[in-house]
Amino acid sequence: MATVSLGPGTARRDVLTRRIRLLVAATITYNAIEAVVAITAGTMASSTALIGFGLDSVIEVSSAAAVAWQFSAREHAVREAREATTLRIIALSFFALAAYVGVDAVRTLTGTGEADRSLPGIAIAALSLAVMPFLSAAQRAAGRELGSASAVADSRQTLLCTYLSGVLLTGLVLNAALGWSWADPVAALAIAVVAVKEGRDAWRGKGCCAPSSADFGTGPASAPADLRTVVTPPAGEADTPRAASACTCCG
């Protein structure tokens, strides 16, 4: 009979929850500024990619706000109950972004619009490329340790912003330096494709988690012999065995 650790204890979960709240607040603040700059600069330059990047920032704000709502609950059970709703909000946000950016990029490629150069756009893309990896990595680490698929999904959305920043920066620089106006809508289409993939993953709950022993039940009738486990609590907690969380994060 195998024995597995329950995961972080109550005190550690509280620390991780507070950390996620702080990271979410930082993400919301930065993305709000990023959205205003990107959408304003994109509108002035008629840049589909830049506007799409700004809208992605708006979506990141809504995603982070959903995670903040989830983690505003004091009880761990309530936070877990809100997880599915949070993941749905994140997924729908991705799909909305992909639809808008994809349609507008095709419109631009067919000759109904052409992007101008945008130095403010280049600046905000470069800044995001430097800032976002740190926010994403910190939230992903905390979310995985806590076993929260929604926190990890939100960190992946923040990481997506890093990739989008690189794609956007490439398109804007090519347009500014070489006059390749087609680079902007092509960059926008790349943003749309990635957004669809991330939306599907969030909808399916693929933030980071795989089924644990709790998903197979704890009784002998519901669990295969090689999957039945006795879960032992962390040191310092009660010795009574408990069911493991249904979300066992990978990596």
PDB file of C-alpha atoms in Angstrom:
ATOM      1  CA  MET A   1       0.000   0.000   0.000  1.00  0.00           C
ATOM      2  CA  ALA A   2       1.486   3.311  -1.064  1.00  0.00           C
ATOM      3  CA  THR A   3       1.693   6.394   1.111  1.00  0.00           C
ATOM      4  CA  VAL A   4       1.684   9.846  -0.457  1.00  0.00           C
ATOM      5  CA  SER A   5       1.984  13.341   0.954  1.00  0.00           C
ATOM      6  CA  LEU A   6      -1.137  15.442   1.133  1.00  0.00           C
ATOM      7  CA  GLY A   7       0.680  18.506  -0.123  1.00  0.00           C
ATOM      8  CA  PRO A   8       1.121  21.888   1.542  1.00  0.00           C
ATOM      9  CA  GLY A   9      -0.273  22.225   5.030  1.00  0.00           C
ATOM     10  CA  THR A  10      -2.746  24.856   6.145  1.00  0.00           C
ATOM     11  CA  ALA A  11      -0.099  27.429   7.083  1.00  0.00           C
ATOM     12  CA  ARG A  12       1.742  26.964   3.796  1.00  0.00           C
ATOM     13  CA  ARG A  13      -1.511  27.206   1.804  1.00  0.00           C
ATOM     14  CA  ASP A  14      -2.221  30.531   3.498  1.00  0.00           C
ATOM     15  CA  VAL A  15       1.235  31.825   2.530  1.00  0.00           C
ATOM     16  CA  LEU A  16       0.787  30.691  -1.083  1.00  0.00           C
ATOM     17  CA  THR A  17      -2.693  32.201  -1.236  1.00  0.00           C
ATOM     18  CA  ARG A  18      -1.400  35.588  -0.065  1.00  0.00           C
ATOM     19  CA  ARG A  19       1.454  35.390  -2.566  1.00  0.00           C
ATOM     20  CA  ILE A  20      -0.935  34.685  -5.427  1.00  0.00           C
ATOM     21  CA  ARG A  21      -3.120  37.614  -4.379  1.00  0.00           C
ATOM     22  CA  LEU A  22      -0.121  39.981  -4.470  1.00  0.00           C
ATOM     23  CA  LEU A  23       1.039  38.671  -7.856  1.00  0.00           C
ATOM     24  CA  VAL A  24      -2.471  38.989  -9.264  1.00  0.00           C
ATOM     25  CA  ALA A  25      -2.683  42.582  -8.014  1.00  0.00           C
ATOM     26  CA  ALA A  26       0.661  43.401  -9.660  1.00  0.00           C
ATOM     27  CA  THR A  27      -0.467  41.768 -12.905  1.00  0.00           C
ATOM     28  CA  ILE A  28      -3.743  43.699 -12.948  1.00  0.00           C
ATOM     29  CA  THR A  29      -1.962  47.016 -12.341  1.00  0.00           C
ATOM     30  CA  TYR A  30       0.639  46.490 -15.052  1.00  0.00           C
ATOM     31  CA  ASN A  31      -1.820  45.127 -17.595  1.00  0.00           C
ATOM     32  CA  ALA A  32      -4.209  48.027 -17.079  1.00  0.00           C
ATOM     33  CA  ILE A  33      -1.405  50.456 -17.958  1.00  0.00           C
ATOM     34  CA  GLU A  34      -0.275  48.229 -20.823  1.00  0.00           C
ATOM     35  CA  ALA A  35      -3.801  48.085 -22.255  1.00  0.00           C
ATOM     36  CA  VAL A  36      -4.246  51.862 -22.281  1.00  0.00           C
ATOM     37  CA  VAL A  37      -0.875  52.460 -23.958  1.00  0.00           C
ATOM     38  CA  ALA A  38      -1.230  49.649 -26.516  1.00  0.00           C
ATOM     39  CA  ILE A  39      -4.815  50.387 -27.562  1.00  0.00           C
ATOM     40  CA  THR A  40      -4.152  54.133 -27.812  1.00  0.00           C
ATOM     41  CA  ALA A  41      -0.956  53.633 -29.821  1.00  0.00           C
ATOM     42  CA  GLY A  42      -2.605  50.949 -31.953  1.00  0.00           C
ATOM     43  CA  THR A  43      -5.573  53.170 -32.781  1.00  0.00           C
ATOM     44  CA  MET A  44      -3.278  56.040 -33.776  1.00  0.00           C
ATOM     45  CA  ALA A  45      -1.161  53.747 -35.971  1.00  0.00           C
ATOM     46  CA  SER A  46      -4.068  51.611 -37.284  1.00  0.00           C
ATOM     47  CA  SER A  47      -2.140  48.585 -36.005  1.00  0.00           C
ATOM     48  CA  THR A  48      -4.237  45.437 -35.680  1.00  0.00           C
ATOM     49  CA  ALA A  49      -1.468  43.626 -33.813  1.00  0.00           C
ATOM     50  CA  LEU A  50      -1.016  46.466 -31.341  1.00  0.00           C
ATOM     51  CA  ILE A  51      -4.752  46.793 -30.694  1.00  0.00           C
ATOM     52  CA  GLY A  52      -4.972  43.014 -30.312  1.00  0.00           C
ATOM     53  CA  PHE A  53      -2.123  43.143 -27.831  1.00  0.00           C
ATOM     54  CA  GLY A  54      -3.958  45.834 -25.884  1.00  0.00           C
ATOM     55  CA  LEU A  55      -7.150  43.770 -25.885  1.00  0.00           C
ATOM     56  CA  ASP A  56      -5.155  40.800 -24.647  1.00  0.00           C
ATOM     57  CA  SER A  57      -4.085  43.018 -21.756  1.00  0.00           C
ATOM     58  CA  VAL A  58      -7.750  43.768 -21.024  1.00  0.00           C
ATOM     59  CA  ILE A  59      -8.446  40.033 -21.070  1.00  0.00           C
ATOM     60  CA  GLU A  60      -5.521  39.417 -18.747  1.00  0.00           C
ATOM     61  CA  VAL A  61      -7.014  41.945 -16.347  1.00  0.00           C
ATOM     62  CA  SER A  62     -10.363  40.115 -16.413  1.00  0.00           C
ATOM     63  CA  SER A  63      -8.599  36.777 -16.001  1.00  0.00           C
ATOM     64  CA  ALA A  64      -6.533  38.030 -13.074  1.00  0.00           C
ATOM     65  CA  ALA A  65      -9.657  39.597 -11.558  1.00  0.00           C
ATOM     66  CA  ALA A  66     -11.401  36.212 -11.771  1.00  0.00           C
ATOM     67  CA  VAL A  67      -8.487  34.589  -9.963  1.00  0.00           C
ATOM     68  CA  ALA A  68      -8.545  37.391  -7.380  1.00  0.00           C
ATOM     69  CA  TRP A  69     -12.257  36.690  -6.850  1.00  0.00           C
ATOM     70  CA  GLN A  70     -11.533  33.001  -6.396  1.00  0.00           C
ATOM     71  CA  PHE A  71      -8.765  33.610  -3.870  1.00  0.00           C
ATOM     72  CA  SER A  72     -10.704  36.287  -1.996  1.00  0.00           C
ATOM     73  CA  ALA A  73     -12.547  33.459  -0.254  1.00  0.00           C
ATOM     74  CA  ARG A  74     -11.083  32.595   3.131  1.00  0.00           C
ATOM     75  CA  GLU A  75     -12.133  28.962   3.050  1.00  0.00           C
ATOM     76  CA  HIS A  76     -10.070  26.570   0.930  1.00  0.00           C
ATOM     77  CA  ALA A  77     -13.218  24.623  -0.024  1.00  0.00           C
ATOM     78  CA  VAL A  78     -14.877  27.768  -1.385  1.00  0.00           C
ATOM     79  CA  ARG A  79     -11.807  28.610  -3.470  1.00  0.00           C
ATOM     80  CA  GLU A  80     -11.855  25.113  -4.966  1.00  0.00           C
ATOM     81  CA  ALA A  81     -15.566  25.455  -5.756  1.00  0.00           C
ATOM     82  CA  ARG A  82     -14.883  28.677  -7.681  1.00  0.00           C
ATOM     83  CA  GLU A  83     -12.089  27.106  -9.731  1.00  0.00           C
ATOM     84  CA  ALA A  84     -14.229  25.825 -12.631  1.00  0.00           C
ATOM     85  CA  THR A  85     -15.992  29.176 -13.075  1.00  0.00           C
ATOM     86  CA  THR A  86     -12.657  30.987 -13.105  1.00  0.00           C
ATOM     87  CA  LEU A  87     -11.269  28.651 -15.775  1.00  0.00           C
ATOM     88  CA  ARG A  88     -14.366  29.201 -17.950  1.00  0.00           C
ATOM     89  CA  ILE A  89     -13.942  32.978 -17.708  1.00  0.00           C
ATOM     90  CA  ILE A  90     -10.289  32.683 -18.731  1.00  0.00           C
ATOM     91  CA  ALA A  91     -11.159  30.400 -21.673  1.00  0.00           C
ATOM     92  CA  LEU A  92     -13.963  32.610 -23.014  1.00  0.00           C
ATOM     93  CA  SER A  93     -11.673  35.618 -22.769  1.00  0.00           C
ATOM     94  CA  PHE A  94      -9.109  33.872 -24.961  1.00  0.00           C
ATOM     95  CA  PHE A  95     -11.737  32.943 -27.561  1.00  0.00           C
ATOM     96  CA  ALA A  96     -13.056  36.506 -27.715  1.00  0.00           C
ATOM     97  CA  LEU A  97      -9.551  37.830 -28.283  1.00  0.00           C
ATOM     98  CA  ALA A  98      -8.847  35.300 -31.047  1.00  0.00           C
ATOM     99  CA  ALA A  99     -12.087  36.145 -32.867  1.00  0.00           C
ATOM    100  CA  TYR A 100     -11.511  39.894 -32.879  1.00  0.00           C
ATOM    101  CA  VAL A 101      -7.825  39.800 -33.765  1.00  0.00           C
ATOM    102  CA  GLY A 102      -8.265  37.135 -36.452  1.00  0.00           C
ATOM    103  CA  VAL A 103     -11.037  38.998 -38.278  1.00  0.00           C
ATOM    104  CA  ASP A 104      -9.219  42.321 -38.119  1.00  0.00           C
ATOM    105  CA  ALA A 105      -5.936  40.780 -39.295  1.00  0.00           C
ATOM    106  CA  VAL A 106      -7.625  39.223 -42.338  1.00  0.00           C
ATOM    107  CA  ARG A 107      -9.260  42.561 -43.085  1.00  0.00           C
ATOM    108  CA  THR A 108      -5.849  44.242 -43.029  1.00  0.00           C
ATOM    109  CA  LEU A 109      -4.210  41.574 -45.198  1.00  0.00           C
ATOM    110  CA  THR A 110      -6.926  41.933 -47.838  1.00  0.00           C
ATOM    111  CA  GLY A 111      -6.013  45.566 -48.294  1.00  0.00           C
ATOM    112  CA  THR A 112      -8.667  47.394 -46.284  1.00  0.00           C
ATOM    113  CA  GLY A 113      -6.133  48.937 -43.927  1.00  0.00           C
ATOM    114  CA  GLU A 114      -2.396  49.424 -43.396  1.00  0.00           C
ATOM    115  CA  ALA A 115      -0.522  49.972 -40.145  1.00  0.00           C
ATOM    116  CA  ASP A 116       1.740  52.975 -39.574  1.00  0.00           C
ATOM    117  CA  ARG A 117       4.934  52.944 -37.533  1.00  0.00           C
ATOM    118  CA  SER A 118       4.515  53.122 -33.772  1.00  0.00           C
ATOM    119  CA  LEU A 119       7.416  53.936 -31.460  1.00  0.00           C
ATOM    120  CA  PRO A 120       5.194  53.849 -28.325  1.00  0.00           C
ATOM    121  CA  GLY A 121       4.051  50.395 -29.426  1.00  0.00           C
ATOM    122  CA  ILE A 122       7.638  49.208 -29.761  1.00  0.00           C
ATOM    123  CA  ALA A 123       8.430  50.587 -26.300  1.00  0.00           C
ATOM    124  CA  ILE A 124       5.496  48.897 -24.520  1.00  0.00           C
ATOM    125  CA  ALA A 125       6.169  45.582 -26.297  1.00  0.00           C
ATOM    126  CA  ALA A 126       9.833  45.662 -25.231  1.00  0.00           C
ATOM    127  CA  LEU A 127       8.920  46.533 -21.629  1.00  0.00           C
ATOM    128  CA  SER A 128       6.366  43.711 -21.438  1.00  0.00           C
ATOM    129  CA  LEU A 129       8.923  41.296 -22.841  1.00  0.00           C
ATOM    130  CA  ALA A 130      11.107  42.118 -19.835  1.00  0.00           C
ATOM    131  CA  VAL A 131       8.448  42.248 -17.084  1.00  0.00           C
ATOM    132  CA  MET A 132       5.984  39.454 -17.832  1.00  0.00           C
ATOM    133  CA  PRO A 133       8.273  36.396 -17.519  1.00  0.00           C
ATOM    134  CA  PHE A 134       8.953  37.190 -13.858  1.00  0.00           C
ATOM    135  CA  LEU A 135       5.279  37.644 -12.944  1.00  0.00           C
ATOM    136  CA  SER A 136       4.338  34.463 -14.792  1.00  0.00           C
ATOM    137  CA  ALA A 137       7.059  32.298 -13.248  1.00  0.00           C
ATOM    138  CA  ALA A 138       6.290  33.434  -9.703  1.00  0.00           C
ATOM    139  CA  GLN A 139       2.543  32.825 -10.018  1.00  0.00           C
ATOM    140  CA  ARG A 140       3.020  29.491 -11.781  1.00  0.00           C
ATOM    141  CA  ALA A 141       5.321  28.236  -9.010  1.00  0.00           C
ATOM    142  CA  ALA A 142       2.872  29.268  -6.285  1.00  0.00           C
ATOM    143  CA  GLY A 143      -0.116  27.864  -8.191  1.00  0.00           C
ATOM    144  CA  ARG A 144       1.534  24.503  -8.782  1.00  0.00           C
ATOM    145  CA  GLU A 145       2.560  24.116  -5.164  1.00  0.00           C
ATOM    146  CA  LEU A 146      -0.935  25.069  -4.028  1.00  0.00           C
ATOM    147  CA  GLY A 147      -2.557  22.760  -6.606  1.00  0.00           C
ATOM    148  CA  SER A 148      -4.643  25.503  -8.236  1.00  0.00           C
ATOM    149  CA  ALA A 149      -5.368  24.981 -11.937  1.00  0.00           C
ATOM    150  CA  SER A 150      -6.862  28.468 -12.268  1.00  0.00           C
ATOM    151  CA  ALA A 151      -3.792  30.193 -10.815  1.00  0.00           C
ATOM    152  CA  VAL A 152      -1.557  28.235 -13.178  1.00  0.00           C
ATOM    153  CA  ALA A 153      -3.877  28.949 -16.134  1.00  0.00           C
ATOM    154  CA  ASP A 154      -3.686  32.655 -15.323  1.00  0.00           C
ATOM    155  CA  SER A 155       0.116  32.420 -15.135  1.00  0.00           C
ATOM    156  CA  ARG A 156       0.084  30.808 -18.581  1.00  0.00           C
ATOM    157  CA  GLN A 157      -1.938  33.721 -19.844  1.00  0.00           C
ATOM    158  CA  THR A 158       0.704  36.039 -18.424  1.00  0.00           C
ATOM    159  CA  LEU A 159       3.376  33.923 -20.118  1.00  0.00           C
ATOM    160  CA  LEU A 160       1.389  34.187 -23.344  1.00  0.00           C
ATOM    161  CA  CYS A 161       1.769  37.950 -23.011  1.00  0.00           C
ATOM    162  CA  THR A 162       5.544  37.408 -23.094  1.00  0.00           C
ATOM    163  CA  TYR A 163       5.297  35.464 -26.351  1.00  0.00           C
ATOM    164  CA  LEU A 164       2.896  37.990 -27.800  1.00  0.00           C
ATOM    165  CA  SER A 165       5.249  40.797 -26.810  1.00  0.00           C
ATOM    166  CA  GLY A 166       8.012  39.124 -28.808  1.00  0.00           C
ATOM    167  CA  VAL A 167       5.757  38.551 -31.821  1.00  0.00           C
ATOM    168  CA  LEU A 168       4.402  42.093 -31.629  1.00  0.00           C
ATOM    169  CA  LEU A 169       7.856  43.623 -31.226  1.00  0.00           C
ATOM    170  CA  THR A 170       9.118  41.739 -34.280  1.00  0.00           C
ATOM    171  CA  GLY A 171       6.179  42.878 -36.405  1.00  0.00           C
ATOM    172  CA  LEU A 172       6.392  46.508 -35.293  1.00  0.00           C
ATOM    173  CA  VAL A 173      10.160  46.697 -35.819  1.00  0.00           C
ATOM    174  CA  LEU A 174       9.916  45.146 -39.292  1.00  0.00           C
ATOM    175  CA  ASN A 175       7.200  47.630 -40.216  1.00  0.00           C
ATOM    176  CA  ALA A 176       9.118  50.595 -38.780  1.00  0.00           C
ATOM    177  CA  ALA A 177      12.545  49.671 -40.151  1.00  0.00           C
ATOM    178  CA  LEU A 178      11.719  48.046 -43.484  1.00  0.00           C
ATOM    179  CA  GLY A 179       8.220  49.256 -44.247  1.00  0.00           C
ATOM    180  CA  TRP A 180       6.822  45.716 -44.172  1.00  0.00           C
ATOM    181  CA  SER A 181       3.235  46.600 -43.317  1.00  0.00           C
ATOM    182  CA  TRP A 182       2.134  42.978 -43.816  1.00  0.00           C
ATOM    183  CA  ALA A 183       4.239  41.974 -40.794  1.00  0.00           C
ATOM    184  CA  ASP A 184       1.678  43.588 -38.475  1.00  0.00           C
ATOM    185  CA  PRO A 185      -1.387  41.494 -39.466  1.00  0.00           C
ATOM    186  CA  VAL A 186       0.757  38.353 -39.691  1.00  0.00           C
ATOM    187  CA  ALA A 187       1.860  38.970 -36.104  1.00  0.00           C
ATOM    188  CA  ALA A 188      -1.798  39.486 -35.183  1.00  0.00           C
ATOM    189  CA  LEU A 189      -2.767  36.127 -36.714  1.00  0.00           C
ATOM    190  CA  ALA A 190      -0.048  34.437 -34.679  1.00  0.00           C
ATOM    191  CA  ILE A 191      -1.556  36.035 -31.573  1.00  0.00           C
ATOM    192  CA  ALA A 192      -5.008  34.695 -32.526  1.00  0.00           C
ATOM    193  CA  VAL A 193      -3.760  31.127 -33.063  1.00  0.00           C
ATOM    194  CA  VAL A 194      -2.002  31.010 -29.704  1.00  0.00           C
ATOM    195  CA  ALA A 195      -5.060  32.509 -27.992  1.00  0.00           C
ATOM    196  CA  VAL A 196      -7.295  29.717 -29.347  1.00  0.00           C
ATOM    197  CA  LYS A 197      -4.930  27.035 -28.044  1.00  0.00           C
ATOM    198  CA  GLU A 198      -4.702  28.607 -24.601  1.00  0.00           C
ATOM    199  CA  GLY A 199      -8.479  29.036 -24.500  1.00  0.00           C
ATOM    200  CA  ARG A 200      -9.030  25.348 -25.241  1.00  0.00           C
ATOM    201  CA  ASP A 201      -6.547  24.333 -22.555  1.00  0.00           C
ATOM    202  CA  ALA A 202      -8.207  26.571 -19.972  1.00  0.00           C
ATOM    203  CA  TRP A 203     -11.687  25.273 -20.903  1.00  0.00           C
ATOM    204  CA  ARG A 204     -10.506  21.700 -20.407  1.00  0.00           C
ATOM    205  CA  GLY A 205      -8.884  22.618 -17.109  1.00  0.00           C
ATOM    206  CA  LYS A 206      -5.354  21.995 -18.325  1.00  0.00           C
ATOM    207  CA  GLY A 207      -3.755  24.602 -16.119  1.00  0.00           C
ATOM    208  CA  CYS A 208      -1.241  22.119 -14.777  1.00  0.00           C
ATOM    209  CA  CYS A 209      -3.149  19.399 -13.093  1.00  0.00           C
ATOM    210  CA  ALA A 210      -3.627  15.687 -13.513  1.00  0.00           C
ATOM    211  CA  PRO A 211      -6.125  13.446 -11.703  1.00  0.00           C
ATOM    212  CA  SER A 212      -5.004  12.313  -8.284  1.00  0.00           C
ATOM    213  CA  SER A 213      -6.053   9.361  -6.195  1.00  0.00           C
ATOM    214  CA  ALA A 214      -9.081  11.354  -5.040  1.00  0.00           C
ATOM    215  CA  ASP A 215     -10.474  11.191  -8.557  1.00  0.00           C
ATOM    216  CA  PHE A 216     -10.711   7.420  -8.282  1.00  0.00           C
ATOM    217  CA  GLY A 217     -12.395   7.467  -4.888  1.00  0.00           C
ATOM    218  CA  THR A 218     -11.010   6.198  -1.619  1.00  0.00           C
ATOM    219  CA  GLY A 219     -12.902   2.948  -1.241  1.00  0.00           C
ATOM    220  CA  PRO A 220     -11.803  -0.421  -2.565  1.00  0.00           C
ATOM    221  CA  ALA A 221     -14.704  -0.625  -5.004  1.00  0.00           C
ATOM    222  CA  SER A 222     -13.807   2.575  -6.814  1.00  0.00           C
ATOM    223  CA  ALA A 223     -10.019   2.457  -6.995  1.00  0.00           C
ATOM    224  CA  PRO A 224      -7.797   0.085  -8.937  1.00  0.00           C
ATOM    225  CA  ALA A 225      -5.430  -1.798  -6.646  1.00  0.00           C
ATOM    226  CA  ASP A 226      -2.362   0.071  -7.839  1.00  0.00           C
ATOM    227  CA  LEU A 227      -4.016   3.456  -7.403  1.00  0.00           C
ATOM    228  CA  ARG A 228      -5.350   3.077  -3.868  1.00  0.00           C
ATOM    229  CA  THR A 229      -3.374   5.264  -1.503  1.00  0.00           C
ATOM    230  CA  VAL A 230      -3.309   6.223   2.101  1.00  0.00           C
ATOM    231  CA  VAL A 231      -2.738   9.947   2.340  1.00  0.00           C
ATOM    232  CA  THR A 232      -0.686  11.118   5.280  1.00  0.00           C
ATOM    233  CA  PRO A 233      -0.865  14.713   6.479  1.00  0.00           C
ATOM    234  CA  PRO A 234       2.200  16.969   6.576  1.00  0.00           C
ATOM    235  CA  ALA A 235       4.208  17.181   9.781  1.00  0.00           C
ATOM    236  CA  GLY A 236       2.559  19.262  12.438  1.00  0.00           C
ATOM    237  CA  GLU A 237      -1.005  18.456  11.396  1.00  0.00           C
ATOM    238  CA  ALA A 238      -3.454  15.872  12.710  1.00  0.00           C
ATOM    239  CA  ASP A 239      -2.583  12.234  12.135  1.00  0.00           C
ATOM    240  CA  THR A 240      -5.993  11.400  10.682  1.00  0.00           C
ATOM    241  CA  PRO A 241      -5.644  10.338   7.027  1.00  0.00           C
ATOM    242  CA  ARG A 242      -7.497  12.568   4.606  1.00  0.00           C
ATOM    243  CA  ALA A 243      -8.399  12.512   0.941  1.00  0.00           C
ATOM    244  CA  ALA A 244      -5.901  14.121  -1.392  1.00  0.00           C
ATOM    245  CA  SER A 245      -6.795  17.181  -3.421  1.00  0.00           C
ATOM    246  CA  ALA A 246      -8.379  16.331  -6.764  1.00  0.00           C
ATOM    247  CA  CYS A 247      -5.727  18.463  -8.413  1.00  0.00           C
ATOM    248  CA  THR A 248      -2.195  17.145  -8.323  1.00  0.00           C
ATOM    249  CA  CYS A 249       0.017  19.571 -10.182  1.00  0.00           C
ATOM    250  CA  CYS A 250       2.761  18.422 -12.417  1.00  0.00           C
ATOM    251  CA  GLY A 251       6.286  19.754 -12.606  1.00  0.00           C
TER     252      GLY A 251
END
